[in-house]
mmCIF file of C-alpha atoms in Angstrom:
data_model
loop_
_atom_site.group_PDB
_atom_site.id
_atom_site.type_symbol
_atom_site.label_atom_id
_atom_site.label_comp_id
_atom_site.label_asym_id
_atom_site.label_seq_id
_atom_site.Cartn_x
_atom_site.Cartn_y
_atom_site.Cartn_z
ATOM 1 C CA GLY A 82 0.000 0.000 0.000
ATOM 2 C CA ASN A 83 0.850 3.678 -0.011
ATOM 3 C CA SER A 84 2.359 5.396 2.976
ATOM 4 C CA VAL A 85 4.567 8.281 4.021
ATOM 5 C CA THR A 86 7.002 8.225 6.906
ATOM 6 C CA GLN A 87 8.278 11.477 8.327
ATOM 7 C CA MET A 88 10.994 12.328 10.760
ATOM 8 C CA GLU A 89 9.524 12.629 14.223
ATOM 9 C CA GLY A 90 9.605 15.954 15.956
ATOM 10 C CA PRO A 91 9.563 18.296 17.533
ATOM 11 C CA VAL A 92 12.552 20.008 15.973
ATOM 12 C CA THR A 93 14.020 23.127 17.583
ATOM 13 C CA LEU A 94 16.611 25.203 15.739
ATOM 14 C CA SER A 95 18.294 28.528 16.197
ATOM 15 C CA GLU A 96 17.659 31.215 13.613
ATOM 16 C CA GLU A 97 19.862 30.839 10.501
ATOM 17 C CA ALA A 98 20.503 27.142 11.159
ATOM 18 C CA PHE A 99 20.231 24.526 8.404
ATOM 19 C CA LEU A 100 17.027 22.503 8.310
ATOM 20 C CA THR A 101 16.432 18.959 7.120
ATOM 21 C CA ILE A 102 13.173 17.102 7.633
ATOM 22 C CA ASN A 103 13.325 13.544 6.370
ATOM 23 C CA CYS A 104 10.503 11.972 4.404
ATOM 24 C CA THR A 105 10.388 8.529 2.826
ATOM 25 C CA TYR A 106 7.514 6.916 1.023
ATOM 26 C CA THR A 107 6.069 3.636 -0.190
ATOM 27 C CA ALA A 108 3.884 3.720 -3.276
ATOM 28 C CA THR A 109 2.691 1.785 -6.271
ATOM 29 C CA GLY A 110 2.839 3.386 -9.676
ATOM 30 C CA TYR A 111 4.348 6.818 -10.157
ATOM 31 C CA PRO A 112 3.488 9.091 -7.239
ATOM 32 C CA SER A 113 3.685 12.834 -7.040
ATOM 33 C CA LEU A 114 5.182 14.202 -3.826
ATOM 34 C CA PHE A 115 4.305 17.306 -1.847
ATOM 35 C CA TRP A 116 5.327 19.288 1.204
ATOM 36 C CA TYR A 117 2.656 21.232 3.055
ATOM 37 C CA VAL A 118 3.045 23.703 5.932
ATOM 38 C CA GLN A 119 0.505 24.331 8.679
ATOM 39 C CA TYR A 120 0.640 27.401 10.910
ATOM 40 C CA PRO A 121 -1.196 27.294 14.272
ATOM 41 C CA GLY A 122 -4.958 27.229 13.941
ATOM 42 C CA GLU A 123 -4.872 27.199 10.146
ATOM 43 C CA GLY A 124 -5.259 24.750 7.311
ATOM 44 C CA LEU A 125 -2.445 23.296 5.247
ATOM 45 C CA GLN A 126 -0.716 25.346 2.592
ATOM 46 C CA LEU A 127 1.159 23.813 -0.309
ATOM 47 C CA LEU A 128 4.859 24.573 0.075
ATOM 48 C CA LEU A 129 6.312 22.716 -2.901
ATOM 49 C CA LYS A 130 5.825 19.680 -5.098
ATOM 50 C CA ALA A 131 7.604 17.308 -7.469
ATOM 51 C CA THR A 132 5.820 15.102 -9.943
ATOM 52 C CA LYS A 133 8.544 12.813 -11.273
ATOM 53 C CA ALA A 134 11.879 11.324 -10.323
ATOM 54 C CA ASP A 135 14.794 13.769 -9.997
ATOM 55 C CA ASP A 136 12.466 16.784 -9.991
ATOM 56 C CA LYS A 137 13.344 19.421 -7.440
ATOM 57 C CA GLY A 138 10.540 21.429 -5.887
ATOM 58 C CA SER A 139 11.421 24.785 -4.353
ATOM 59 C CA ASN A 140 9.651 27.710 -2.739
ATOM 60 C CA LYS A 141 10.505 30.404 -0.167
ATOM 61 C CA GLY A 142 14.020 29.029 0.274
ATOM 62 C CA PHE A 143 12.801 25.470 0.886
ATOM 63 C CA GLU A 144 13.830 22.648 -1.442
ATOM 64 C CA ALA A 145 13.116 18.949 -1.829
ATOM 65 C CA THR A 146 14.317 16.498 -4.487
ATOM 66 C CA TYR A 147 12.299 13.492 -5.590
ATOM 67 C CA ARG A 148 14.692 10.530 -5.202
ATOM 68 C CA LYS A 149 13.177 7.383 -6.618
ATOM 69 C CA GLU A 150 16.195 5.216 -5.822
ATOM 70 C CA THR A 151 15.921 5.976 -2.100
ATOM 71 C CA THR A 152 12.137 6.639 -2.135
ATOM 72 C CA SER A 153 12.767 9.915 -0.364
ATOM 73 C CA PHE A 154 11.682 13.556 -0.541
ATOM 74 C CA HIS A 155 13.597 15.316 2.226
ATOM 75 C CA LEU A 156 12.818 18.969 2.935
ATOM 76 C CA GLU A 157 15.766 21.371 3.322
ATOM 77 C CA LYS A 158 16.350 25.032 3.962
ATOM 78 C CA GLY A 159 19.722 26.649 4.267
ATOM 79 C CA SER A 160 18.867 29.310 6.853
ATOM 80 C CA VAL A 161 15.661 29.133 8.853
ATOM 81 C CA GLN A 162 13.808 32.121 10.277
ATOM 82 C CA VAL A 163 11.515 32.469 13.278
ATOM 83 C CA SER A 164 8.612 32.822 10.835
ATOM 84 C CA ASP A 165 9.288 29.270 9.569
ATOM 85 C CA SER A 166 8.007 27.857 12.859
ATOM 86 C CA ALA A 167 5.124 25.575 11.871
ATOM 87 C CA VAL A 168 4.198 21.942 11.299
ATOM 88 C CA TYR A 169 5.407 20.426 8.036
ATOM 89 C CA PHE A 170 3.656 17.532 6.311
ATOM 90 C CA CYS A 171 5.018 15.312 3.586
ATOM 91 C CA ALA A 172 2.389 13.825 1.278
ATOM 92 C CA LEU A 173 2.054 11.676 -1.803
ATOM 93 C CA SER A 174 -0.555 11.264 -4.458
ATOM 94 C CA ASP A 175 -0.461 7.973 -6.281
ATOM 95 C CA ASN A 176 -1.780 8.248 -9.806
ATOM 96 C CA THR A 177 -3.228 4.772 -9.623
ATOM 97 C CA GLY A 178 -5.543 5.845 -6.781
ATOM 98 C CA ASN A 179 -7.835 8.614 -5.689
ATOM 99 C CA GLN A 180 -6.363 9.713 -2.422
ATOM 100 C CA PHE A 181 -3.559 11.653 -0.839
ATOM 101 C CA TYR A 182 -1.437 10.077 1.872
ATOM 102 C CA PHE A 183 0.037 12.314 4.557
ATOM 103 C CA GLY A 184 2.843 11.839 7.012
ATOM 104 C CA THR A 185 2.203 12.544 10.675
ATOM 105 C CA GLY A 186 3.785 15.985 10.503
ATOM 106 C CA THR A 187 6.970 17.446 11.963
ATOM 107 C CA SER A 188 6.753 20.421 14.288
ATOM 108 C CA LEU A 189 9.507 22.997 13.797
ATOM 109 C CA THR A 190 10.282 25.777 16.274
ATOM 110 C CA VAL A 191 12.894 28.366 15.367
ATOM 111 C CA ILE A 192 14.254 30.431 18.244
ATOM 112 C CA PRO A 193 15.909 33.841 17.829
ATOM 113 C CA ASP B 69 -9.859 35.602 -4.667
ATOM 114 C CA GLY B 70 -10.522 31.932 -5.206
ATOM 115 C CA GLY B 71 -10.308 29.591 -2.299
ATOM 116 C CA ILE B 72 -11.974 27.242 0.130
ATOM 117 C CA THR B 73 -14.148 28.569 2.920
ATOM 118 C CA GLN B 74 -14.934 26.513 5.974
ATOM 119 C CA SER B 75 -17.459 27.610 8.556
ATOM 120 C CA PRO B 76 -17.809 28.023 11.394
ATOM 121 C CA LYS B 77 -14.256 28.326 12.681
ATOM 122 C CA TYR B 78 -15.315 26.993 16.104
ATOM 123 C CA LEU B 79 -18.265 24.704 16.788
ATOM 124 C CA PHE B 80 -19.616 23.118 19.932
ATOM 125 C CA ARG B 81 -21.740 20.017 20.049
ATOM 126 C CA LYS B 82 -24.022 18.800 22.786
ATOM 127 C CA GLU B 83 -24.461 15.125 23.587
ATOM 128 C CA GLY B 84 -26.772 13.386 21.114
ATOM 129 C CA GLN B 85 -26.723 16.268 18.672
ATOM 130 C CA ASN B 86 -25.826 16.225 14.985
ATOM 131 C CA VAL B 87 -23.785 19.150 13.696
ATOM 132 C CA THR B 88 -22.916 20.145 10.144
ATOM 133 C CA LEU B 89 -19.657 21.689 9.021
ATOM 134 C CA SER B 90 -19.724 23.780 5.889
ATOM 135 C CA CYS B 91 -17.165 23.689 3.087
ATOM 136 C CA GLU B 92 -17.499 25.863 -0.021
ATOM 137 C CA GLN B 93 -14.990 26.332 -2.842
ATOM 138 C CA ASN B 94 -14.977 28.711 -5.794
ATOM 139 C CA LEU B 95 -11.980 27.148 -7.504
ATOM 140 C CA ASN B 96 -14.114 25.076 -9.879
ATOM 141 C CA HIS B 97 -12.420 21.963 -8.533
ATOM 142 C CA ASP B 98 -13.910 18.550 -9.221
ATOM 143 C CA ALA B 99 -12.731 16.682 -6.141
ATOM 144 C CA MET B 100 -13.354 17.530 -2.500
ATOM 145 C CA TYR B 101 -12.159 15.875 0.698
ATOM 146 C CA TRP B 102 -12.764 15.905 4.442
ATOM 147 C CA TYR B 103 -9.990 15.130 6.920
ATOM 148 C CA ARG B 104 -9.840 14.885 10.663
ATOM 149 C CA GLN B 105 -6.743 16.049 12.534
ATOM 150 C CA ASP B 106 -6.097 15.149 16.164
ATOM 151 C CA PRO B 107 -3.361 16.768 18.273
ATOM 152 C CA GLY B 108 0.100 15.604 17.280
ATOM 153 C CA GLN B 109 -1.267 13.393 14.533
ATOM 154 C CA GLY B 110 -1.476 13.515 10.815
ATOM 155 C CA LEU B 111 -4.568 13.807 8.680
ATOM 156 C CA ARG B 112 -7.083 10.996 8.441
ATOM 157 C CA LEU B 113 -9.481 10.875 5.517
ATOM 158 C CA ILE B 114 -13.180 10.804 6.384
ATOM 159 C CA TYR B 115 -14.915 11.101 2.997
ATOM 160 C CA TYR B 116 -14.079 12.243 -0.487
ATOM 161 C CA SER B 117 -16.023 13.128 -3.597
ATOM 162 C CA GLN B 118 -14.784 13.110 -7.167
ATOM 163 C CA ILE B 119 -17.899 14.488 -8.843
ATOM 164 C CA VAL B 120 -21.296 15.865 -7.952
ATOM 165 C CA ASN B 121 -23.741 13.362 -6.426
ATOM 166 C CA ASP B 122 -20.977 10.867 -5.775
ATOM 167 C CA PHE B 123 -18.771 10.281 -2.730
ATOM 168 C CA GLN B 124 -16.751 7.507 -1.110
ATOM 169 C CA LYS B 125 -15.836 6.589 2.427
ATOM 170 C CA GLY B 126 -12.332 7.210 3.606
ATOM 171 C CA ASP B 127 -10.502 5.530 6.457
ATOM 172 C CA ILE B 128 -12.674 6.787 9.326
ATOM 173 C CA ALA B 129 -16.176 7.358 7.891
ATOM 174 C CA GLU B 130 -18.136 5.839 10.780
ATOM 175 C CA GLY B 131 -20.227 8.445 12.580
ATOM 176 C CA TYR B 132 -20.013 10.937 9.700
ATOM 177 C CA SER B 133 -22.097 11.679 6.636
ATOM 178 C CA VAL B 134 -21.660 13.938 3.602
ATOM 179 C CA SER B 135 -23.517 15.168 0.540
ATOM 180 C CA ARG B 136 -22.358 16.609 -2.776
ATOM 181 C CA GLU B 137 -25.375 18.214 -4.406
ATOM 182 C CA LYS B 138 -23.371 21.054 -5.910
ATOM 183 C CA LYS B 139 -19.859 21.152 -7.280
ATOM 184 C CA GLU B 140 -18.814 23.957 -4.964
ATOM 185 C CA SER B 141 -20.229 22.539 -1.711
ATOM 186 C CA PHE B 142 -19.334 19.468 0.364
ATOM 187 C CA PRO B 143 -20.866 19.674 3.863
ATOM 188 C CA LEU B 144 -19.905 17.202 6.574
ATOM 189 C CA THR B 145 -22.342 16.097 9.272
ATOM 190 C CA VAL B 146 -20.926 14.769 12.512
ATOM 191 C CA THR B 147 -23.643 12.533 13.871
ATOM 192 C CA SER B 148 -24.374 11.483 17.444
ATOM 193 C CA ALA B 149 -22.927 8.092 16.514
ATOM 194 C CA GLN B 150 -19.455 9.651 16.443
ATOM 195 C CA LYS B 151 -18.462 9.160 20.072
ATOM 196 C CA ASN B 152 -15.228 11.116 19.988
ATOM 197 C CA PRO B 153 -15.857 14.067 17.676
ATOM 198 C CA THR B 154 -13.505 16.580 19.296
ATOM 199 C CA ALA B 155 -10.937 17.383 16.615
ATOM 200 C CA PHE B 156 -9.848 19.845 13.973
ATOM 201 C CA TYR B 157 -11.636 19.227 10.664
ATOM 202 C CA LEU B 158 -10.084 20.182 7.367
ATOM 203 C CA CYS B 159 -11.745 20.394 3.983
ATOM 204 C CA ALA B 160 -9.702 20.224 0.791
ATOM 205 C CA SER B 161 -10.252 20.268 -2.952
ATOM 206 C CA SER B 162 -8.262 19.473 -6.074
ATOM 207 C CA ILE B 163 -8.782 20.337 -9.710
ATOM 208 C CA THR B 164 -8.885 16.727 -10.769
ATOM 209 C CA PRO B 165 -9.020 13.681 -8.590
ATOM 210 C CA ALA B 166 -5.639 12.125 -8.060
ATOM 211 C CA GLY B 167 -5.035 9.589 -10.775
ATOM 212 C CA TRP B 168 -6.799 11.413 -13.548
ATOM 213 C CA ASP B 169 -3.994 13.697 -14.626
ATOM 214 C CA ARG B 170 -1.113 11.782 -16.136
ATOM 215 C CA GLY B 171 0.843 14.984 -16.496
ATOM 216 C CA GLY B 172 1.448 15.097 -12.787
ATOM 217 C CA ASN B 173 -1.037 15.068 -10.010
ATOM 218 C CA GLN B 174 -2.478 18.299 -8.818
ATOM 219 C CA PRO B 175 -2.103 19.399 -5.198
ATOM 220 C CA GLN B 176 -4.930 19.628 -2.748
ATOM 221 C CA HIS B 177 -5.959 23.071 -1.538
ATOM 222 C CA PHE B 178 -7.135 23.396 2.053
ATOM 223 C CA GLY B 179 -9.564 25.533 3.984
ATOM 224 C CA ASP B 180 -8.660 27.054 7.350
ATOM 225 C CA GLY B 181 -10.431 24.339 9.323
ATOM 226 C CA THR B 182 -13.216 24.003 11.869
ATOM 227 C CA ARG B 183 -12.449 23.130 15.461
ATOM 228 C CA LEU B 184 -15.236 21.009 16.973
ATOM 229 C CA SER B 185 -15.560 20.556 20.727
ATOM 230 C CA ILE B 186 -18.029 18.808 23.008
ATOM 231 C CA LEU B 187 -20.037 20.759 25.554
#
């Protein structure tokens, strides 16, 4: 079946530190991969996506590369800011199905 | 601006009462979804709908019901049969259901959620 496994949190970093949040997946077919961000009390916002192997999604300084050989889609940012504090969700959409599959989320807190 | 509107933002339910959460989208999206989010957990799919007048159960449909009479609307009813309804409920939509776009699946767009609590 399809599933997404995310690095467990919470993660606490100092401002300007490097961020990595690990995400690996299991899927049939050719999935598309997504990272969403959720700020307190709000819904999820799409952060970036990649729809085929070796694609790199990027947005607001965040990047993730679709690695089919390691079934991974790790989220990275070179220098985090306090405003990046949120919960991050990795997700996949399998084009043989009709659903999205979400990881359990990783809480990030950035301290000044 | 196009988007998804969920209402109310906060909702309280009494014992034995049914409550309905509203979800409206003006994105002209075909597919709509309801998720439940509990503290520290990921999203669990309750129901989804790919087209008007059609919907399917997700992983945790028991105690919930939905309708899809209009493309833009997908209300969720939390019935008295749902014994643990306290949670954050998220509605989402996508332009085509996953699996229908071989050019790369489209992302889901989310509303701001409704927080349901028991009185």
